[in-house]
PDB file of N, CA and C in Angstrom:
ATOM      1  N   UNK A 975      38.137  -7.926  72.442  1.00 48.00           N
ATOM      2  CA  UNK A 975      38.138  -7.959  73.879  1.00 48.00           C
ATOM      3  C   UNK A 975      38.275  -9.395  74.350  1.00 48.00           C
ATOM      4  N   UNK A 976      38.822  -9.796  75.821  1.00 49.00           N
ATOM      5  CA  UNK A 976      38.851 -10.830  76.052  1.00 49.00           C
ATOM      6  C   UNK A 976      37.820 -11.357  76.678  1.00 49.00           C
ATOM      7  N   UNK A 977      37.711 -12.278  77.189  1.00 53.00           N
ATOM      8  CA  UNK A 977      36.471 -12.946  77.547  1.00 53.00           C
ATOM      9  C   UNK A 977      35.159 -12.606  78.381  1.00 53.00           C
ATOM     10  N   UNK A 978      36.492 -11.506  79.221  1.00 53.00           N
ATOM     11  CA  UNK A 978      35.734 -11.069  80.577  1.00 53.00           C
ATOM     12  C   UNK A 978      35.632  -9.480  80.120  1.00 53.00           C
ATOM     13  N   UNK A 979      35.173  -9.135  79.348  1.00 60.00           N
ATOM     14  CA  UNK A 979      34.962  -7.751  78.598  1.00 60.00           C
ATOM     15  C   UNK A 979      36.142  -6.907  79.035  1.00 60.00           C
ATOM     16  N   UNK A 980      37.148  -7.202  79.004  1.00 67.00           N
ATOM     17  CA  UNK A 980      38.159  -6.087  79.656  1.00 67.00           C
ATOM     18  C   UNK A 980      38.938  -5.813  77.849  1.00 67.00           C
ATOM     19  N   UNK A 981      40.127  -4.832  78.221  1.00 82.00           N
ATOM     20  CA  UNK A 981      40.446  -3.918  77.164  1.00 82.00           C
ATOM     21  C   UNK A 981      41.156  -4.824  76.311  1.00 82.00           C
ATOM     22  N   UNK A 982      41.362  -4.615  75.026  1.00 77.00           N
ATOM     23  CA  UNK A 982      42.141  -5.454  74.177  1.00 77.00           C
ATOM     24  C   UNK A 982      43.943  -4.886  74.174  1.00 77.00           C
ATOM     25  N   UNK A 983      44.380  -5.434  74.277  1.00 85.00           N
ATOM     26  CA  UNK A 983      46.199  -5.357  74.319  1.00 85.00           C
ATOM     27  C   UNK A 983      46.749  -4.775  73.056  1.00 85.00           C
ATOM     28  N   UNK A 984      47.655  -4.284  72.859  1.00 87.00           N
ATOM     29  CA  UNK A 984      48.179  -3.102  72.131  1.00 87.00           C
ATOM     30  C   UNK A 984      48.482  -4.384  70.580  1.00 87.00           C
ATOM     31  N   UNK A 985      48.849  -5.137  71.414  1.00 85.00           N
ATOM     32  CA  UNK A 985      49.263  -6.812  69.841  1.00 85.00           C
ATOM     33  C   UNK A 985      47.839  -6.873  69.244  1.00 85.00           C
ATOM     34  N   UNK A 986      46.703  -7.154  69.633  1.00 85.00           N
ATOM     35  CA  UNK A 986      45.410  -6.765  69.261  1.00 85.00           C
ATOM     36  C   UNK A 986      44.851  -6.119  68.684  1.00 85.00           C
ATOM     37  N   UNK A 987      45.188  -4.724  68.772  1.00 86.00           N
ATOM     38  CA  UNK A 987      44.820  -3.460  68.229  1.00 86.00           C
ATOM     39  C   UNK A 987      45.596  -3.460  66.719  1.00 86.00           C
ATOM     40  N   UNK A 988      46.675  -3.581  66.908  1.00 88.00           N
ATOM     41  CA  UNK A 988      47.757  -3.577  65.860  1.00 88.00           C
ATOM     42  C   UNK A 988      46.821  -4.812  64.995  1.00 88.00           C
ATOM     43  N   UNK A 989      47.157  -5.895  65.286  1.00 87.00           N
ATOM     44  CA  UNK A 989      46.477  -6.975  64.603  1.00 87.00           C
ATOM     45  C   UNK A 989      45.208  -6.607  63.614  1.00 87.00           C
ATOM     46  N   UNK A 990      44.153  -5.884  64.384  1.00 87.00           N
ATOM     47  CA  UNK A 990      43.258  -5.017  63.509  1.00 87.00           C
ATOM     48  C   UNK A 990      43.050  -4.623  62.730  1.00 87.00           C
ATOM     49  N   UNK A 991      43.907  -3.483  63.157  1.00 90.00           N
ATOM     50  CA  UNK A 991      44.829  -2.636  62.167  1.00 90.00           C
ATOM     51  C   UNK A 991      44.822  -2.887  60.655  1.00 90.00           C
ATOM     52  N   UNK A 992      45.938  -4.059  60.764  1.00 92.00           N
ATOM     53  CA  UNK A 992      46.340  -4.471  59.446  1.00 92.00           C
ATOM     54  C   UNK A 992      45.628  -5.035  59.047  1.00 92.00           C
ATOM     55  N   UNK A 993      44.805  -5.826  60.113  1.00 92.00           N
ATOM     56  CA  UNK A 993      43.996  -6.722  58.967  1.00 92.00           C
ATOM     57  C   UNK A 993      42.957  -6.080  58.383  1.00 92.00           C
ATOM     58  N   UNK A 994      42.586  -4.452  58.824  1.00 93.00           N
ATOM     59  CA  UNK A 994      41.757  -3.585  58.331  1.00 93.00           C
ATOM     60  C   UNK A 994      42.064  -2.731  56.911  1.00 93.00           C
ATOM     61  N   UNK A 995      43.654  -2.976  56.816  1.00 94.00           N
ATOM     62  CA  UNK A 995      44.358  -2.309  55.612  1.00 94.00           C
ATOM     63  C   UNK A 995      44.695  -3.095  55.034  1.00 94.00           C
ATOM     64  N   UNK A 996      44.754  -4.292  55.083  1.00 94.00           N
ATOM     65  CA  UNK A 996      44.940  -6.014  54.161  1.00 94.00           C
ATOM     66  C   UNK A 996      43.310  -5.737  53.422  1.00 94.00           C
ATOM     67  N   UNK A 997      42.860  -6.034  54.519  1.00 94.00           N
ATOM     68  CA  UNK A 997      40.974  -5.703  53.430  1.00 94.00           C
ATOM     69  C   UNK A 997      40.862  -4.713  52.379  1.00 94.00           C
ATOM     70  N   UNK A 998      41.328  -3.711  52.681  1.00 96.00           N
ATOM     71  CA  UNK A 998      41.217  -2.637  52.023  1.00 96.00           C
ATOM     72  C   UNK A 998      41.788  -2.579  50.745  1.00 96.00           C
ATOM     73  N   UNK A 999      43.299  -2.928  50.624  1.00 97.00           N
ATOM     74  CA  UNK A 999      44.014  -2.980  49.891  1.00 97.00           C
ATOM     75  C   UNK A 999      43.708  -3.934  48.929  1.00 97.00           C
ATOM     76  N   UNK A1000      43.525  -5.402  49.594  1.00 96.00           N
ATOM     77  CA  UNK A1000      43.193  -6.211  48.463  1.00 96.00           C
ATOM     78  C   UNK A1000      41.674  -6.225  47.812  1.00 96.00           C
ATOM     79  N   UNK A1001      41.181  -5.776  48.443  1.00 97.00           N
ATOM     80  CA  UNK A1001      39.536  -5.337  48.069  1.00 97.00           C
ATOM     81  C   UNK A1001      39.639  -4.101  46.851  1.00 97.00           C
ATOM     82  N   UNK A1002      40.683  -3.182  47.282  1.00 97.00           N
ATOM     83  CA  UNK A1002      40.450  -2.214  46.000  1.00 97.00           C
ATOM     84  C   UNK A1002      41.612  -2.977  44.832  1.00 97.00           C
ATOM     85  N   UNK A1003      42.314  -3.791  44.959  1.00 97.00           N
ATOM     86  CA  UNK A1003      42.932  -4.436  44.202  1.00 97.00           C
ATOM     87  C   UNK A1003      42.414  -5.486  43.147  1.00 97.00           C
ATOM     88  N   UNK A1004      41.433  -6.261  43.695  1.00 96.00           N
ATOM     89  CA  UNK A1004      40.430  -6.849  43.552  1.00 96.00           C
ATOM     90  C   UNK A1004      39.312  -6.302  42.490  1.00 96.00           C
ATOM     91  N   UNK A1005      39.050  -5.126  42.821  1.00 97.00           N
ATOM     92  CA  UNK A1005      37.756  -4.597  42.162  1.00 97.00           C
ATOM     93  C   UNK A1005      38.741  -3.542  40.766  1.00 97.00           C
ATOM     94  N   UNK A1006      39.619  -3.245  41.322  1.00 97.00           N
ATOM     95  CA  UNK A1006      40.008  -2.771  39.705  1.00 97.00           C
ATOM     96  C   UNK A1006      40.522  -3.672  38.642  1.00 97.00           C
ATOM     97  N   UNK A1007      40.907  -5.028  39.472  1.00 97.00           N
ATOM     98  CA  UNK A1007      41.003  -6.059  38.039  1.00 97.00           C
ATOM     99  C   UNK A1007      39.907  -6.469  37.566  1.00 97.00           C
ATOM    100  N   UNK A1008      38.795  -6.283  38.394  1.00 96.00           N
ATOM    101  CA  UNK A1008      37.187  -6.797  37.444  1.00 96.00           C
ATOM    102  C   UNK A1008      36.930  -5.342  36.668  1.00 96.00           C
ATOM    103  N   UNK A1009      37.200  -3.967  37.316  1.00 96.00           N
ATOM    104  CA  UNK A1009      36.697  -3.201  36.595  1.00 96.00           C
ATOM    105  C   UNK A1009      37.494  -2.826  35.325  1.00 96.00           C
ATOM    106  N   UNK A1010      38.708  -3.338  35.059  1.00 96.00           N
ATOM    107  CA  UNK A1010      39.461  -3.575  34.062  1.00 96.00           C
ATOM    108  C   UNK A1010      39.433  -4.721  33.050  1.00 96.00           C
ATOM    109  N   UNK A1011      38.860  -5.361  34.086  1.00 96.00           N
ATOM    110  CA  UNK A1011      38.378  -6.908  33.338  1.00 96.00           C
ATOM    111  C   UNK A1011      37.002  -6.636  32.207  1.00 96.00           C
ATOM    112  N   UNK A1012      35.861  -5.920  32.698  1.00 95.00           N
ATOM    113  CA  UNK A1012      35.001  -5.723  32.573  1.00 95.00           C
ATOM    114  C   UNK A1012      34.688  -4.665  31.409  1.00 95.00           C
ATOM    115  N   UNK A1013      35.180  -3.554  31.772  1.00 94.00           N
ATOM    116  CA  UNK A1013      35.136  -2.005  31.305  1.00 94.00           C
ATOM    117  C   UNK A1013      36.290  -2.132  30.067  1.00 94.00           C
ATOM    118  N   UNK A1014      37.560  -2.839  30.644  1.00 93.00           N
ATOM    119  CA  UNK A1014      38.744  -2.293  29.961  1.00 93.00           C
ATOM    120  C   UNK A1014      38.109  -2.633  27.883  1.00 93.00           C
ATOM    121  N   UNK A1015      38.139  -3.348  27.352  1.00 94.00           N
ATOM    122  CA  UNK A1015      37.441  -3.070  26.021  1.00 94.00           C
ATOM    123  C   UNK A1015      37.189  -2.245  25.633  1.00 94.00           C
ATOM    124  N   UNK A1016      36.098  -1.809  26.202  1.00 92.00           N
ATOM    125  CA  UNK A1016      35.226  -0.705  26.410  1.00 92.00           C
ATOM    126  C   UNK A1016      36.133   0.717  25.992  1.00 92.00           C
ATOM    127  N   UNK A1017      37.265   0.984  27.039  1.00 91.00           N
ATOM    128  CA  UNK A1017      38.332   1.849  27.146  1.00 91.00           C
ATOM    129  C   UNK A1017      39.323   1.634  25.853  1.00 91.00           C
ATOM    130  N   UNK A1018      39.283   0.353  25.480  1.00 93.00           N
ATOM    131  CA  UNK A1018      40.817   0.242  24.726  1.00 93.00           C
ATOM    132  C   UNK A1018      40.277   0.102  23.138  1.00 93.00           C
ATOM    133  N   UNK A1019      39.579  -0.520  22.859  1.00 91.00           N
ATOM    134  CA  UNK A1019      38.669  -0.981  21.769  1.00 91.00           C
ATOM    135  C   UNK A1019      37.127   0.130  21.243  1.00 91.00           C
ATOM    136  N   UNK A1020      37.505   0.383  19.866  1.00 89.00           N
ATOM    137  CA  UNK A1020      36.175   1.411  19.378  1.00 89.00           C
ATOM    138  C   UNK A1020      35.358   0.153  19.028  1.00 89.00           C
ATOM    139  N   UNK A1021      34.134  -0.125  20.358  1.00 88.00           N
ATOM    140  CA  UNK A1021      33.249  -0.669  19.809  1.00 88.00           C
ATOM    141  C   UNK A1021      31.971  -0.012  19.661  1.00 88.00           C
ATOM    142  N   UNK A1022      30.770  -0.267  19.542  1.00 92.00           N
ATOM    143  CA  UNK A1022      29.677  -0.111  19.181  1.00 92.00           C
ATOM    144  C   UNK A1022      29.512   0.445  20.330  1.00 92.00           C
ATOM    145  N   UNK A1023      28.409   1.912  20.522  1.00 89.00           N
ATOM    146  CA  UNK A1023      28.259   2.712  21.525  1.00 89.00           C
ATOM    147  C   UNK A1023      27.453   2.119  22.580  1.00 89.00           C
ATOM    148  N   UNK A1024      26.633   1.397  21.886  1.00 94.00           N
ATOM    149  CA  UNK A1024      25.715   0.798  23.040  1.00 94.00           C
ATOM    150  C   UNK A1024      26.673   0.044  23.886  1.00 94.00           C
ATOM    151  N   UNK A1025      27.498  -1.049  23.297  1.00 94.00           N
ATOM    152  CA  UNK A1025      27.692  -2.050  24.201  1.00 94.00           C
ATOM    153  C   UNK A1025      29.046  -1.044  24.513  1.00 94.00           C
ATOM    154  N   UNK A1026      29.826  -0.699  24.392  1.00 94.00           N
ATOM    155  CA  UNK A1026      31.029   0.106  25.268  1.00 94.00           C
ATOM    156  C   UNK A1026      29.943   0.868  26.712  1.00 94.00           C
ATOM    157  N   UNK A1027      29.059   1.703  26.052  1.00 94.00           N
ATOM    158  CA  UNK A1027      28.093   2.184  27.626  1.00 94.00           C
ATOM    159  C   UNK A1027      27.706   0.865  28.450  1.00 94.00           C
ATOM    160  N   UNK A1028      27.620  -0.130  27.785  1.00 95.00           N
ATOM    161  CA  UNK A1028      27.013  -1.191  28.877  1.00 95.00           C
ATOM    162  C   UNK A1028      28.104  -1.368  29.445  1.00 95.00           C
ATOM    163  N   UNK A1029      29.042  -2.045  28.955  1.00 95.00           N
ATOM    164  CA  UNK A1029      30.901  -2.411  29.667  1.00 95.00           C
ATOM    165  C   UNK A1029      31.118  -1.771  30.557  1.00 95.00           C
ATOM    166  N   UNK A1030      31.002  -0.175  30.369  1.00 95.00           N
ATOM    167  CA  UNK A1030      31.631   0.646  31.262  1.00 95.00           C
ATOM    168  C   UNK A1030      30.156   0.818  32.495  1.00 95.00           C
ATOM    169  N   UNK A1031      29.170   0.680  32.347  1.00 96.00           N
ATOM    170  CA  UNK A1031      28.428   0.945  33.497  1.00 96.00           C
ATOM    171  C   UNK A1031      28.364  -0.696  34.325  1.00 96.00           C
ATOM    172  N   UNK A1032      28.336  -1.558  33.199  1.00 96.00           N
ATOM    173  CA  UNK A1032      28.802  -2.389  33.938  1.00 96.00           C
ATOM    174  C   UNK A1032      29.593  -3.097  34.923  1.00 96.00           C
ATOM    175  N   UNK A1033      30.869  -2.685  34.694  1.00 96.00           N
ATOM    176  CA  UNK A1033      32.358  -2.606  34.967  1.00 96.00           C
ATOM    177  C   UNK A1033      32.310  -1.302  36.683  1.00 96.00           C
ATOM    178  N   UNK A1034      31.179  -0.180  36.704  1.00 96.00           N
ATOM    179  CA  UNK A1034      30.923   0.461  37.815  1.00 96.00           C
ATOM    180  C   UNK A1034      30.235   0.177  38.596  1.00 96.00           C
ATOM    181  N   UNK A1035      29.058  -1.075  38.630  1.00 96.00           N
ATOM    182  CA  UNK A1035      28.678  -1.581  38.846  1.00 96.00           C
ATOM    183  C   UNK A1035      28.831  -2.915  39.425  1.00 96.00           C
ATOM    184  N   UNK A1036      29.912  -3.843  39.050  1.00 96.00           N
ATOM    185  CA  UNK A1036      30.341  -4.324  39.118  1.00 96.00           C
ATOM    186  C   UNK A1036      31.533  -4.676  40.787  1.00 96.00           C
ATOM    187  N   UNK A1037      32.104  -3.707  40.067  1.00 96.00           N
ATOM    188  CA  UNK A1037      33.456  -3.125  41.137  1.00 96.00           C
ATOM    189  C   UNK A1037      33.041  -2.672  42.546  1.00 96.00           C
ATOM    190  N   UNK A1038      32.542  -1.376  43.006  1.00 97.00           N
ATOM    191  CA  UNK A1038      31.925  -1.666  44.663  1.00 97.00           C
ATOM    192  C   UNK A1038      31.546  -2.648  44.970  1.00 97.00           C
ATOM    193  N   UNK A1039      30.711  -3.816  44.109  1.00 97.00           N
ATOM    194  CA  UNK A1039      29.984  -5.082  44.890  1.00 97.00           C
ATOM    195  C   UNK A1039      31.115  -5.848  45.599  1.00 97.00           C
ATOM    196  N   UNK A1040      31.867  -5.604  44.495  1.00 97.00           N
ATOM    197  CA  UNK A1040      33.255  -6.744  44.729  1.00 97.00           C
ATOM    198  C   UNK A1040      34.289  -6.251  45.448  1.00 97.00           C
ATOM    199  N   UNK A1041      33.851  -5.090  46.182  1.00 97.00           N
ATOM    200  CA  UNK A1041      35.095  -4.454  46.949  1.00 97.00           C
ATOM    201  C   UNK A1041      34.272  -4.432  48.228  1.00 97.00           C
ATOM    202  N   UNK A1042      33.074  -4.193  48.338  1.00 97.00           N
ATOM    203  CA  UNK A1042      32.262  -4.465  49.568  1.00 97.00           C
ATOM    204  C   UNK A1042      32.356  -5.981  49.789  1.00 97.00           C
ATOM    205  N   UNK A1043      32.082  -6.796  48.946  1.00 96.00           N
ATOM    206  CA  UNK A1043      32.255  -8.150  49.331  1.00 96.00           C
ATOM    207  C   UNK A1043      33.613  -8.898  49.998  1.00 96.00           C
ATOM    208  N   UNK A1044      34.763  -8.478  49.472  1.00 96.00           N
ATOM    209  CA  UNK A1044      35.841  -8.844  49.693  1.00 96.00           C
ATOM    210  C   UNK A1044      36.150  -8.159  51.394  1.00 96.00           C
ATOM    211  N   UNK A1045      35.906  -6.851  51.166  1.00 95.00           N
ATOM    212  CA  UNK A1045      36.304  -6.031  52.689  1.00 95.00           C
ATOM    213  C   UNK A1045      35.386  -7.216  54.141  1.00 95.00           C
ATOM    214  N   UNK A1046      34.108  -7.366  53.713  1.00 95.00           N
ATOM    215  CA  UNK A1046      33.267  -7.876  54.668  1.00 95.00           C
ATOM    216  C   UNK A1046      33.584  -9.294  55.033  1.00 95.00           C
ATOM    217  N   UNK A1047      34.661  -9.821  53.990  1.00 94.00           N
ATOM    218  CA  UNK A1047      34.393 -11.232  54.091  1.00 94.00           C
ATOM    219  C   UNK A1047      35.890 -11.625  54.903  1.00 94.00           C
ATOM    220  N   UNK A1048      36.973 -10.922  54.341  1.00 92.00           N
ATOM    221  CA  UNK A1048      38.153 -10.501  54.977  1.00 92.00           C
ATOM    222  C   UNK A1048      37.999 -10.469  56.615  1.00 92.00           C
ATOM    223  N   UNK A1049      37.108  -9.359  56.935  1.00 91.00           N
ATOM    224  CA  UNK A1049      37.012  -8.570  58.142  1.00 91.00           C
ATOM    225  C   UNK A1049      36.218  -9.575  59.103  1.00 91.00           C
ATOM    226  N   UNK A1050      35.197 -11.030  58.358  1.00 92.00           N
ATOM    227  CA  UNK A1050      34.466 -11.369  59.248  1.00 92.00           C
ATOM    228  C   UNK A1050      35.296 -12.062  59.515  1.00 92.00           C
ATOM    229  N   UNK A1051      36.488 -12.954  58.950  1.00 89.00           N
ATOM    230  CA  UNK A1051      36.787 -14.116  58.692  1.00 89.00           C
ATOM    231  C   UNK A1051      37.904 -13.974  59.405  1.00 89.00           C
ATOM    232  N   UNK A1052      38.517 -12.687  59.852  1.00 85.00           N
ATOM    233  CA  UNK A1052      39.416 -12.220  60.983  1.00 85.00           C
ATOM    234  C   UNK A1052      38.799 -12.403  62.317  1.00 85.00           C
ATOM    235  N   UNK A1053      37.338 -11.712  62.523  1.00 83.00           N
ATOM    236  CA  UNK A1053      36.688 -11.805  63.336  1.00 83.00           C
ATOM    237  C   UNK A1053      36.410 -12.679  63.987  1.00 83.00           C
ATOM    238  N   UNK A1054      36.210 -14.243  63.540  1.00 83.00           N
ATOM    239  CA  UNK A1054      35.629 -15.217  63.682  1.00 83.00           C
ATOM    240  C   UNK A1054      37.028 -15.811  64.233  1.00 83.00           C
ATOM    241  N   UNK A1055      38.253 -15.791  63.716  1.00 77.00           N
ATOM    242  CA  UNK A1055      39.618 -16.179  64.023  1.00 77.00           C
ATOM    243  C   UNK A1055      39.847 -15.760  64.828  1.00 77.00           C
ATOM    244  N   UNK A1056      39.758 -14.589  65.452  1.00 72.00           N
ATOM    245  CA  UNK A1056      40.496 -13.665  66.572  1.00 72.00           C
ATOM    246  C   UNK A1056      39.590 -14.096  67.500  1.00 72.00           C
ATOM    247  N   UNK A1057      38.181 -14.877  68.165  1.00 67.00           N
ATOM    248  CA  UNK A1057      37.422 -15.352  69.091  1.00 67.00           C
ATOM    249  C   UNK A1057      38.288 -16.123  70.248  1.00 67.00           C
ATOM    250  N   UNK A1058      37.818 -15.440  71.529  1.00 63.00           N
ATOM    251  CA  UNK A1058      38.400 -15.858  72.664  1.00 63.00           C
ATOM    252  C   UNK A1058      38.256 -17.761  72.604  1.00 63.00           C
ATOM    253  N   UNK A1059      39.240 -18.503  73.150  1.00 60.00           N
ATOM    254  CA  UNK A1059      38.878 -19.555  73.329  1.00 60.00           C
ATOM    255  C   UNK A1059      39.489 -20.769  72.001  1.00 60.00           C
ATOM    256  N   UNK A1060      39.405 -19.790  70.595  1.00 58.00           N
ATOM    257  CA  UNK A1060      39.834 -20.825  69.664  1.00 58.00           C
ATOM    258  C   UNK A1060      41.102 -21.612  70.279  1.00 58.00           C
ATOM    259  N   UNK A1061      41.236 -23.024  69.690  1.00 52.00           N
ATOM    260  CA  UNK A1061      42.651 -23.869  69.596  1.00 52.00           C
ATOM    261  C   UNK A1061      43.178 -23.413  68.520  1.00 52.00           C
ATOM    262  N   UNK A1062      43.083 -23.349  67.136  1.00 54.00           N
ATOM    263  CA  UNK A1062      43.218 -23.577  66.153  1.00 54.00           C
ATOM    264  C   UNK A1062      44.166 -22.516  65.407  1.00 54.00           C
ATOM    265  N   UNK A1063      43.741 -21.101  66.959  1.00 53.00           N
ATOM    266  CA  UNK A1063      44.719 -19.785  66.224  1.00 53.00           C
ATOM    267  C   UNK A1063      45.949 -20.325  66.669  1.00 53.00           C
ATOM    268  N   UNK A1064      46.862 -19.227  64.983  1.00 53.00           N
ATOM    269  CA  UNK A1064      48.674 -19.030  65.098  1.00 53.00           C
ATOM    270  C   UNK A1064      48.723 -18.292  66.636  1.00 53.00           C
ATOM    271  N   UNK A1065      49.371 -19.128  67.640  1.00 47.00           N
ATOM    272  CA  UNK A1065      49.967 -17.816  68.658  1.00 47.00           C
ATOM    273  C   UNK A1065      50.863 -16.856  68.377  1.00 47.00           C
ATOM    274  N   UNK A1066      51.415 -15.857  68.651  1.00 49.00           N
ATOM    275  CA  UNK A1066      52.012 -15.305  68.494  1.00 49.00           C
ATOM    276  C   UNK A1066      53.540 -15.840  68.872  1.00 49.00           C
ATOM    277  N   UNK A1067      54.437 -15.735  67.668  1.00 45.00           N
ATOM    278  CA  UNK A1067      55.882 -15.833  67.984  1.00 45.00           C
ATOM    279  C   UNK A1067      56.227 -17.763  67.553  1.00 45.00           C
ATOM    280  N   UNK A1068      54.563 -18.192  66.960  1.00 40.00           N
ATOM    281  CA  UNK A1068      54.874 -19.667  65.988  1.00 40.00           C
ATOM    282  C   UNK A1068      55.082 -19.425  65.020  1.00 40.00           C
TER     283      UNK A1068
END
């Protein structure tokens, strides 16, 4: 919204948008290279039962933190950019 609480403009909304499916995307992108990072051994390699169960609960464990983290940090860091008043934002059409 703009300063004076009135409605946000359709370039705005859109803007959102994507930057709501940029989060998303690279957040689940993100968390399956750790949970591949993590787990994959585990999956590809006959190791010892204990530690393959640790890898893989690890590796599930792992992955939401890092997909919640990424989405929130994305989304604030839009948030904080998109604030009425900045100098510093791209205008539109630079």
């Amino acid at each position: 919204m703009d300063a004076h609480g009135g409605r946000r403009s359709q370039a705005e909304r859109d803007a959102a948008t994507v930057e709501i499916g940029y989060a998303l995307v690279s957040a689940g992108f993100a968390a399956a290279v750790l949970f591949g990072a993590v787990a994959g051994p585990a999956l590809l390699f006959d190791l010892p039962g204990p530690l393959s169960t640790v890898l893989l609960r690890l590796g599930l464990v792992i992955a939401p933190v890092v997909f919640l983290a990424r989405v929130v940090s994305v989304l604030t860091r839009f948030r904080w950019q998109a604030r009425p008043g900045r100098s510093d934002r791209i205008s539109p059409g630079s």
